[in-house]
GROMACS .gro file of C-alpha atoms in nm:
model
  448
    1MET     CA    1  15.164  14.032  18.577
    2ASP     CA    2  14.974  13.780  18.769
    3ILE     CA    3  14.618  13.637  18.616
    4HIS     CA    4  14.337  13.510  18.832
    5PHE     CA    5  14.039  13.359  18.700
    6HIS     CA    6  13.772  13.213  18.911
    7ASN     CA    7  13.808  12.860  18.838
    8THR     CA    8  13.505  12.633  18.825
    9ALA     CA    9  13.674  12.352  18.951
   10SER     CA   10  13.725  12.450  19.314
   11GLY     CA   11  13.490  12.714  19.301
   12LYS     CA   12  13.719  13.003  19.407
   13LYS     CA   13  13.947  13.236  19.220
   14GLU     CA   14  14.274  13.144  19.171
   15ARG     CA   15  14.610  13.241  19.028
   16PHE     CA   16  14.664  13.066  18.681
   17THR     CA   17  14.945  12.906  18.656
   18PRO     CA   18  15.008  12.736  18.360
   19ILE     CA   19  15.212  12.443  18.266
   20ASP     CA   20  15.483  12.581  18.064
   21PRO     CA   21  15.432  12.895  18.040
   22ASN     CA   22  15.602  12.923  17.642
   23ASN     CA   23  15.312  12.685  17.551
   24VAL     CA   24  14.990  12.824  17.727
   25ARG     CA   25  14.731  12.550  17.635
   26MET     CA   26  14.354  12.648  17.580
   27TYR     CA   27  14.046  12.493  17.465
   28ALA     CA   28  13.711  12.610  17.422
   29CYS     CA   29  13.363  12.422  17.273
   30GLY     CA   30  13.266  12.547  16.962
   31PRO     CA   31  12.971  12.556  16.772
   32THR     CA   32  12.728  12.276  16.668
   33VAL     CA   33  12.708  12.388  16.300
   34TYR     CA   34  12.381  12.338  16.158
   35ASP     CA   35  12.219  12.687  16.174
   36TYR     CA   36  12.341  13.100  16.252
   37VAL     CA   37  12.465  13.112  16.595
   38HIS     CA   38  12.242  13.343  16.832
   39ILE     CA   39  12.362  13.611  17.018
   40GLY     CA   40  12.378  13.389  17.354
   41ASN     CA   41  12.713  13.223  17.183
   42GLY     CA   42  12.834  13.514  17.051
   43ARG     CA   43  12.867  13.630  17.419
   44SER     CA   44  13.026  13.317  17.499
   45PHE     CA   45  13.315  13.329  17.230
   46THR     CA   46  13.362  13.682  17.256
   47THR     CA   47  13.431  13.589  17.601
   48PHE     CA   48  13.637  13.323  17.497
   49ASP     CA   49  13.867  13.584  17.281
   50GLN     CA   50  13.895  13.805  17.573
   51VAL     CA   51  14.083  13.534  17.753
   52TYR     CA   52  14.290  13.472  17.470
   53ARG     CA   53  14.375  13.836  17.387
   54LEU     CA   54  14.474  13.822  17.785
   55LEU     CA   55  14.690  13.519  17.779
   56ARG     CA   56  14.834  13.677  17.467
   57ARG     CA   57  14.926  13.996  17.618
   58VAL     CA   58  15.058  13.838  17.955
   59TYR     CA   59  15.272  13.535  17.812
   60GLY     CA   60  15.344  13.656  17.450
   61ALA     CA   61  15.099  13.603  17.135
   62ASP     CA   62  15.342  13.320  17.021
   63HIS     CA   63  15.327  13.113  17.352
   64VAL     CA   64  14.985  13.057  17.373
   65THR     CA   65  14.790  12.792  17.158
   66TYR     CA   66  14.382  12.836  17.173
   67VAL     CA   67  14.134  12.550  17.027
   68ARG     CA   68  13.831  12.604  16.977
   69ASN     CA   69  13.641  12.322  16.798
   70ILE     CA   70  13.349  12.269  16.547
   71THR     CA   71  13.076  12.024  16.610
   72ASP     CA   72  12.962  11.858  16.245
   73ILE     CA   73  12.820  11.541  16.361
   74ASP     CA   74  12.533  11.545  16.607
   75ASP     CA   75  12.166  11.478  16.592
   76LYS     CA   76  12.043  11.792  16.537
   77ILE     CA   77  12.275  11.845  16.240
   78ILE     CA   78  12.099  11.529  16.131
   79ALA     CA   79  11.763  11.708  16.143
   80ARG     CA   80  11.808  11.987  15.999
   81SER     CA   81  11.919  11.825  15.672
   82VAL     CA   82  11.682  11.595  15.629
   83GLU     CA   83  11.490  11.871  15.679
   84ARG     CA   84  11.633  12.074  15.431
   85ALA     CA   85  11.698  11.767  15.235
   86ILE     CA   86  12.048  11.829  15.180
   87PRO     CA   87  12.366  11.641  15.300
   88THR     CA   88  12.512  11.679  15.629
   89GLU     CA   89  12.840  11.782  15.465
   90GLN     CA   90  12.721  12.049  15.278
   91LEU     CA   91  12.486  12.157  15.566
   92THR     CA   92  12.801  12.196  15.806
   93ASN     CA   93  13.024  12.345  15.539
   94GLU     CA   94  12.770  12.615  15.491
   95THR     CA   95  12.699  12.709  15.866
   96ALA     CA   96  13.076  12.630  15.951
   97SER     CA   97  13.147  12.941  15.732
   98TYR     CA   98  12.838  13.153  15.848
   99PHE     CA   99  13.006  13.109  16.207
  100LYS     CA  100  13.372  13.219  16.086
  101GLN     CA  101  13.220  13.540  15.886
  102ASP     CA  102  12.986  13.640  16.213
  103MET     CA  103  13.303  13.566  16.466
  104THR     CA  104  13.545  13.768  16.200
  105GLY     CA  105  13.233  14.036  16.232
  106LEU     CA  106  13.281  14.096  16.609
  107GLY     CA  107  13.610  14.128  16.614
  108LEU     CA  108  13.739  13.756  16.724
  109LEU     CA  109  14.075  13.642  16.663
  110GLU     CA  110  14.177  13.321  16.458
  111PRO     CA  111  14.195  13.048  16.727
  112SER     CA  112  14.540  12.860  16.675
  113HIS     CA  113  14.357  12.556  16.539
  114GLN     CA  114  13.931  12.506  16.470
  115PRO     CA  115  13.949  12.152  16.455
  116ARG     CA  116  13.642  12.020  16.300
  117ALA     CA  117  13.513  11.641  16.513
  118THR     CA  118  13.443  11.417  16.200
  119GLU     CA  119  13.833  11.472  16.123
  120PHE     CA  120  13.885  11.251  16.484
  121LEU     CA  121  13.722  10.982  16.418
  122PRO     CA  122  13.987  10.763  16.483
  123GLN     CA  123  14.096  10.887  16.809
  124MET     CA  124  13.763  10.891  16.904
  125ILE     CA  125  13.756  10.487  16.806
  126LYS     CA  126  14.087  10.465  17.023
  127MET     CA  127  13.981  10.636  17.317
  128ILE     CA  128  13.629  10.410  17.338
  129GLU     CA  129  13.860  10.109  17.303
  130ARG     CA  130  14.101  10.259  17.614
  131LEU     CA  131  13.752  10.316  17.787
  132ILE     CA  132  13.622   9.920  17.764
  133GLU     CA  133  13.988   9.791  17.845
  134LYS     CA  134  13.999   9.944  18.126
  135ASN     CA  135  13.639   9.868  18.252
  136ASN     CA  136  13.471  10.222  18.270
  137ALA     CA  137  13.269  10.143  17.906
  138TYR     CA  138  13.093   9.884  17.808
  139GLU     CA  139  12.894   9.792  17.462
  140GLN     CA  140  12.546   9.688  17.468
  141GLU     CA  141  12.316   9.657  17.208
  142ASN     CA  142  12.561   9.827  16.932
  143HIS     CA  143  12.583  10.083  17.153
  144VAL     CA  144  12.860  10.173  17.389
  145LEU     CA  145  12.828  10.332  17.736
  146PHE     CA  146  13.052  10.545  17.988
  147ASP     CA  147  13.002  10.377  18.348
  148VAL     CA  148  12.923  10.661  18.574
  149ARG     CA  149  12.920  10.389  18.872
  150SER     CA  150  13.306  10.323  18.781
  151TYR     CA  151  13.435  10.688  18.807
  152SER     CA  152  13.417  10.752  19.181
  153ASP     CA  153  13.431  11.168  19.131
  154TYR     CA  154  13.139  11.191  18.840
  155GLY     CA  155  12.936  11.444  19.026
  156LYS     CA  156  13.224  11.602  19.219
  157PHE     CA  157  13.263  11.873  18.910
  158SER     CA  158  12.902  11.996  18.910
  159ARG     CA  159  12.834  11.941  19.312
  160ARG     CA  160  12.638  11.684  19.303
  161SER     CA  161  12.601  11.339  19.386
  162LEU     CA  162  12.535  11.085  19.120
  163ASP     CA  163  12.194  11.036  19.340
  164GLU     CA  164  12.106  11.378  19.311
  165LEU     CA  165  12.220  11.400  18.926
  166ILE     CA  166  11.969  11.086  18.858
  167ALA     CA  167  11.642  11.214  19.062
  168GLY     CA  168  11.701  11.613  18.896
  169ALA     CA  169  11.808  11.531  18.554
  170ARG     CA  170  11.613  11.403  18.274
  171VAL     CA  171  11.756  11.103  18.166
  172ASP     CA  172  11.698  10.842  17.887
  173ILE     CA  173  11.567  10.505  18.088
  174ALA     CA  174  11.698  10.245  17.752
  175SER     CA  175  11.729   9.919  17.785
  176TYR     CA  176  12.087   9.931  17.681
  177LYS     CA  177  12.180  10.137  17.994
  178ARG     CA  178  12.333   9.984  18.319
  179ASP     CA  179  12.255  10.299  18.495
  180PRO     CA  180  12.019  10.596  18.395
  181MET     CA  181  12.341  10.827  18.362
  182ASP     CA  182  12.567  10.592  18.168
  183PHE     CA  183  12.612  10.816  17.844
  184VAL     CA  184  12.699  10.741  17.503
  185LEU     CA  185  12.993  10.731  17.398
  186TRP     CA  186  12.915  10.557  17.087
  187LYS     CA  187  12.599  10.457  16.868
  188PRO     CA  188  12.476  10.270  16.556
  189SER     CA  189  12.336  10.505  16.289
  190GLU     CA  190  12.066  10.397  16.092
  191GLY     CA  191  11.956  10.403  15.687
  192ASP     CA  192  12.080  10.763  15.577
  193GLU     CA  193  12.205  10.875  15.861
  194PRO     CA  194  12.590  10.934  15.861
  195GLY     CA  195  12.804  10.731  16.003
  196TRP     CA  196  13.150  10.526  16.025
  197ASP     CA  197  13.287  10.156  16.077
  198SER     CA  198  13.370  10.081  16.422
  199PRO     CA  199  13.442   9.785  16.600
  200TRP     CA  200  13.089   9.846  16.763
  201GLY     CA  201  12.929   9.870  16.378
  202PHE     CA  202  12.879  10.132  16.194
  203GLY     CA  203  12.781  10.434  16.342
  204ARG     CA  204  12.887  10.778  16.538
  205PRO     CA  205  13.036  10.896  16.827
  206GLY     CA  206  12.830  11.092  17.115
  207TRP     CA  207  12.915  11.443  17.195
  208HIS     CA  208  13.117  11.430  17.457
  209THR     CA  209  13.355  11.184  17.341
  210GLU     CA  210  13.436  11.460  17.063
  211CYS     CA  211  13.580  11.730  17.267
  212SER     CA  212  13.786  11.481  17.473
  213CYS     CA  213  13.966  11.342  17.194
  214MET     CA  214  14.026  11.685  16.966
  215SER     CA  215  14.190  11.867  17.313
  216GLU     CA  216  14.357  11.515  17.387
  217THR     CA  217  14.531  11.513  17.064
  218LEU     CA  218  14.599  11.882  17.003
  219LEU     CA  219  14.667  11.973  17.371
  220GLY     CA  220  14.772  11.699  17.571
  221ASP     CA  221  14.657  11.485  17.828
  222THR     CA  222  14.663  11.778  18.068
  223PHE     CA  223  14.627  12.124  17.958
  224ASP     CA  224  14.605  12.472  18.127
  225LEU     CA  225  14.237  12.604  18.049
  226HIS     CA  226  13.883  12.502  17.951
  227ALA     CA  227  13.592  12.782  17.864
  228GLY     CA  228  13.267  12.715  17.800
  229GLY     CA  229  12.897  12.849  17.874
  230SER     CA  230  12.766  12.777  18.226
  231ASP     CA  231  12.495  12.537  18.068
  232LEU     CA  232  12.766  12.278  18.000
  233ILE     CA  233  12.915  12.243  18.322
  234PHE     CA  234  12.645  11.952  18.323
  235PRO     CA  235  12.609  11.717  18.133
  236HIS     CA  236  12.910  11.792  17.879
  237HIS     CA  237  13.199  11.913  18.087
  238GLN     CA  238  13.104  11.648  18.366
  239ASN     CA  239  13.130  11.381  18.112
  240GLU     CA  240  13.436  11.521  17.948
  241ILE     CA  241  13.615  11.502  18.235
  242ALA     CA  242  13.489  11.144  18.319
  243GLN     CA  243  13.589  11.014  18.026
  244SER     CA  244  13.941  11.205  18.020
  245THR     CA  245  14.049  11.129  18.340
  246CYS     CA  246  13.995  10.781  18.321
  247ALA     CA  247  14.113  10.725  17.993
  248HIS     CA  248  14.443  10.895  18.068
  249ASP     CA  249  14.518  10.696  18.428
  250GLY     CA  250  14.371  10.984  18.685
  251ALA     CA  251  14.535  11.245  18.512
  252THR     CA  252  14.378  11.588  18.515
  253MET     CA  253  14.209  11.671  18.191
  254ALA     CA  254  14.228  12.106  18.257
  255ASN     CA  255  14.395  12.261  18.577
  256THR     CA  256  14.153  12.582  18.500
  257TRP     CA  257  13.800  12.572  18.393
  258ILE     CA  258  13.596  12.932  18.307
  259HIS     CA  259  13.232  12.968  18.225
  260GLY     CA  260  13.031  13.218  18.114
  261GLY     CA  261  12.686  13.355  18.249
  262MET     CA  262  12.364  13.338  18.031
  263LEU     CA  263  12.216  13.582  17.860
  264GLN     CA  264  11.855  13.759  17.865
  265VAL     CA  265  11.750  13.979  17.549
  266GLU     CA  266  11.540  14.284  17.672
  267GLY     CA  267  11.501  14.127  18.010
  268ASP     CA  268  11.357  13.795  17.924
  269LYS     CA  269  11.467  13.478  17.813
  270MET     CA  270  11.577  13.429  17.467
  271SER     CA  271  11.329  13.206  17.277
  272LYS     CA  272  11.161  13.224  16.956
  273SER     CA  273  10.804  13.176  17.094
  274LEU     CA  274  10.894  13.506  17.276
  275GLY     CA  275  11.020  13.705  16.951
  276ASN     CA  276  11.361  13.787  17.082
  277PHE     CA  277  11.547  13.550  16.928
  278ARG     CA  278  11.859  13.716  16.781
  279THR     CA  279  12.090  13.563  16.605
  280VAL     CA  280  12.463  13.741  16.551
  281ASN     CA  281  12.419  13.753  16.168
  282ASP     CA  282  12.098  13.949  16.191
  283LEU     CA  283  12.259  14.156  16.437
  284LEU     CA  284  12.556  14.276  16.279
  285CYS     CA  285  12.341  14.393  15.992
  286GLU     CA  286  12.186  14.638  16.167
  287TRP     CA  287  12.418  14.750  16.416
  288PRO     CA  288  12.856  14.853  16.384
  289SER     CA  289  13.030  14.563  16.506
  290GLU     CA  290  13.223  14.683  16.750
  291ALA     CA  291  12.916  14.818  16.934
  292ILE     CA  292  12.758  14.510  16.973
  293ARG     CA  293  13.101  14.344  17.110
  294LEU     CA  294  13.124  14.682  17.388
  295HIS     CA  295  12.766  14.571  17.469
  296LEU     CA  296  12.820  14.218  17.485
  297ILE     CA  297  13.162  14.238  17.722
  298SER     CA  298  13.058  14.549  17.943
  299SER     CA  299  12.876  14.294  18.197
  300HIS     CA  300  13.096  14.026  18.369
  301TYR     CA  301  13.153  13.724  18.198
  302ARG     CA  302  13.007  13.519  18.497
  303GLN     CA  303  12.690  13.706  18.565
  304GLN     CA  304  12.347  13.712  18.357
  305MET     CA  305  12.376  13.957  18.089
  306ASN     CA  306  12.047  14.148  17.952
  307PHE     CA  307  12.089  14.206  17.610
  308SER     CA  308  11.942  14.487  17.458
  309TYR     CA  309  11.885  14.752  17.156
  310ASP     CA  310  11.894  15.021  17.415
  311GLY     CA  311  12.286  14.885  17.510
  312ILE     CA  312  12.419  14.849  17.209
  313ARG     CA  313  12.283  15.174  17.130
  314GLU     CA  314  12.478  15.352  17.425
  315ALA     CA  315  12.810  15.144  17.358
  316LYS     CA  316  12.760  15.326  16.985
  317HIS     CA  317  12.726  15.657  17.152
  318ILE     CA  318  13.085  15.571  17.357
  319LEU     CA  319  13.270  15.462  17.074
  320ASP     CA  320  13.122  15.762  16.859
  321ARG     CA  321  13.336  15.965  17.154
  322TRP     CA  322  13.608  15.752  17.174
  323TYR     CA  323  13.716  15.766  16.784
  324ARG     CA  324  13.622  16.122  16.794
  325LEU     CA  325  13.894  16.171  17.124
  326THR     CA  326  14.169  15.925  16.929
  327GLU     CA  327  14.100  16.057  16.563
  328ASN     CA  328  14.430  16.218  16.550
  329GLU     CA  329  14.648  15.942  16.714
  330SER     CA  330  14.898  15.709  16.531
  331ASP     CA  331  14.975  15.380  16.606
  332VAL     CA  332  14.989  15.272  16.940
  333GLY     CA  333  15.152  14.960  17.120
  334GLU     CA  334  15.036  14.696  17.370
  335ASP     CA  335  15.295  14.861  17.605
  336GLU     CA  336  15.077  15.175  17.649
  337ILE     CA  337  14.765  15.006  17.793
  338PRO     CA  338  14.756  15.183  18.131
  339ASN     CA  339  14.807  14.934  18.480
  340PRO     CA  340  14.498  15.049  18.591
  341VAL     CA  341  14.311  14.859  18.275
  342LEU     CA  342  14.545  14.547  18.270
  343SER     CA  343  14.500  14.525  18.647
  344ALA     CA  344  14.152  14.493  18.607
  345ALA     CA  345  14.170  14.260  18.284
  346VAL     CA  346  14.383  13.978  18.513
  347ASP     CA  347  14.151  14.000  18.806
  348ASP     CA  348  13.974  13.746  18.687
  349LEU     CA  349  13.853  13.929  18.366
  350ASN     CA  350  13.679  14.230  18.519
  351ILE     CA  351  13.623  14.377  18.228
  352PRO     CA  352  13.343  14.584  18.346
  353GLN     CA  353  13.629  14.751  18.576
  354ALA     CA  354  13.848  14.818  18.289
  355LEU     CA  355  13.585  15.010  18.099
  356THR     CA  356  13.547  15.231  18.401
  357GLU     CA  357  13.933  15.312  18.405
  358MET     CA  358  13.879  15.394  17.996
  359HIS     CA  359  13.605  15.634  18.100
  360LYS     CA  360  13.882  15.775  18.289
  361LEU     CA  361  14.128  15.809  18.029
  362ALA     CA  362  13.880  15.957  17.839
  363GLY     CA  363  13.780  16.240  18.052
  364GLY     CA  364  14.158  16.292  18.093
  365GLU     CA  365  14.460  16.385  17.846
  366ASP     CA  366  14.573  15.997  17.800
  367VAL     CA  367  14.378  15.946  17.450
  368ARG     CA  368  14.695  15.701  17.332
  369GLY     CA  369  14.624  15.485  17.676
  370LEU     CA  370  14.254  15.498  17.568
  371LYS     CA  371  14.277  15.354  17.225
  372ALA     CA  372  14.531  15.083  17.339
  373SER     CA  373  14.316  14.966  17.606
  374ALA     CA  374  14.007  14.960  17.342
  375GLN     CA  375  14.246  14.777  17.093
  376PHE     CA  376  14.340  14.510  17.390
  377LEU     CA  377  13.991  14.481  17.405
  378GLY     CA  378  13.895  14.427  17.033
  379LEU     CA  379  13.809  14.780  16.992
  380MET     CA  380  13.883  15.070  16.790
  381GLN     CA  381  14.011  14.831  16.524
  382GLN     CA  382  13.957  15.096  16.228
  383THR     CA  383  14.009  15.460  16.160
  384ALA     CA  384  13.769  15.761  16.276
  385GLU     CA  385  13.661  15.752  15.928
  386GLU     CA  386  13.566  15.397  15.880
  387TRP     CA  387  13.413  15.376  16.161
  388ALA     CA  388  13.189  15.718  16.069
  389ALA     CA  389  13.161  15.572  15.755
  390TRP     CA  390  12.955  15.233  15.892
  391ARG     CA  391  12.585  15.204  15.736
  392PRO     CA  392  12.309  14.924  15.851
  393ALA     CA  393  12.355  14.666  15.544
  394ASP     CA  394  11.966  14.720  15.489
  395LEU     CA  395  11.952  15.056  15.495
  396ASP     CA  396  11.850  15.260  15.182
  397ILE     CA  397  11.956  15.611  15.149
  398ASP     CA  398  12.055  15.820  14.908
  399GLU     CA  399  12.392  15.952  14.966
  400THR     CA  400  12.328  16.215  14.673
  401LYS     CA  401  12.045  16.376  14.784
  402ILE     CA  402  12.232  16.397  15.164
  403GLU     CA  403  12.538  16.586  15.032
  404ALA     CA  404  12.331  16.795  14.844
  405LEU     CA  405  12.102  16.887  15.178
  406ILE     CA  406  12.428  16.952  15.350
  407ALA     CA  407  12.575  17.197  15.048
  408ALA     CA  408  12.199  17.358  15.074
  409ARG     CA  409  12.240  17.421  15.430
  410LYS     CA  410  12.569  17.533  15.398
  411GLN     CA  411  12.506  17.801  15.145
  412ALA     CA  412  12.180  17.880  15.375
  413ARG     CA  413  12.412  17.935  15.663
  414ALA     CA  414  12.643  18.161  15.420
  415ASN     CA  415  12.378  18.368  15.350
  416LYS     CA  416  12.219  18.414  15.737
  417ASP     CA  417  11.914  18.224  15.599
  418PHE     CA  418  11.933  18.042  15.920
  419THR     CA  419  11.541  17.904  15.922
  420ARG     CA  420  11.625  17.747  15.608
  421ALA     CA  421  11.925  17.592  15.784
  422ASP     CA  422  11.741  17.458  16.046
  423GLU     CA  423  11.469  17.344  15.842
  424ILE     CA  424  11.745  17.131  15.634
  425ARG     CA  425  11.881  16.986  15.937
  426ASP     CA  426  11.527  16.865  16.073
  427GLU     CA  427  11.436  16.734  15.720
  428LEU     CA  428  11.809  16.530  15.794
  429GLN     CA  429  11.729  16.438  16.115
  430ALA     CA  430  11.358  16.304  15.988
  431MET     CA  431  11.604  16.054  15.765
  432ASN     CA  432  11.790  15.961  16.067
  433ILE     CA  433  12.054  16.158  15.942
  434GLU     CA  434  12.315  16.306  16.221
  435LEU     CA  435  12.544  16.626  16.105
  436LYS     CA  436  12.884  16.714  16.296
  437ASP     CA  437  12.995  17.061  16.258
  438SER     CA  438  13.359  17.163  16.296
  439ALA     CA  439  13.594  17.375  16.133
  440GLU     CA  440  13.715  17.134  15.890
  441GLY     CA  441  13.372  17.150  15.749
  442THR     CA  442  13.002  16.955  15.828
  443THR     CA  443  12.988  16.546  15.835
  444TRP     CA  444  12.705  16.330  15.858
  445THR     CA  445  12.613  15.992  16.037
  446ILE     CA  446  12.367  15.710  16.030
  447ALA     CA  447  12.172  15.830  16.402
  448SER     CA  448  12.163  15.524  16.647
   0.00000   0.00000   0.00000
């Protein structure tokens, strides 16, 4: 089955044709580890995971190599370590651990490689040396900068001319730059700032240098797919392309570029000043992880998404129903995913259409197809009992009291004292407890 993606490089939807179908290679820009990731990041990483799952489904799990990096040296990291008065290594190790927990919480598969930028300093220095040798970079005042005028296609990827970029961008007009758009490949470290020895003095790499070197080392000069948020098109990905293309004698860095849309929260741009800043970590304490994931993939990945508590609540109700419908189904296989679901997924990752097809399955008789499709999307990874047993992390409930009230209600109904039975149900509802009566008895869940 052919996959089609909207390729940012060409601006149109194209058939995805890997260089080597036996080793499909994908790179995604990972987090800068100085704090918990917010839900906008969570959406991006979930999108990348969905692409990874699709590639594994079409080409085989053993034939896909997925690299998602960790940026563990950056000015934001240095500033936060100073603010917290801890070493940068302690900060990045701690925050990288939080990130891994959050991504596991959202149901993301482990990438093939999770390189850290600080592990690739020798490769970065070598790439910078190559760029200097090729007259694409220059040293000035202990900085090394990429000369954007030396790359004639600079701006093509972001669809703006160099003059337009200069006019519209906020650039650092520094004395060591020949051109305002020249970007840093290496810069000096001062005082207690972390750094490494180099031919240009003690310092550290620029942000863009890191991704080019990690992808080059782990995936080769040219690989199949590069993913990121749309906010990375310029300058990050434009600069990655410039330095990689020049370092590799004109070779294309990645054949396909995928970019996800931005996220709003409750209809507004997410910001701490508006009080709508949401971290993945906080949300995982408040809601079932699969409900968050379903909400995140319910909008097409290239479109702006409005993240809301109503959206998570609706997603939870959908999963409540799907778990009930499939609770008696044994393990299902990937070959049971119905063709309409797969057809939607391979059409530029049209997960909203796939979900529409799954709602049809839920309304019909193919509940095994529903379960197989949900698992393909990273959902329904637990038993119905485990799903029903979820509780918010900060919920203070007395399960002994709940069970006692359910037993009292059962006795009241046996005594045909339906007024008392209804009073008990109302009391439980006031405690945010929902009851489900069946032939097997009464079960309860937290109301959402």
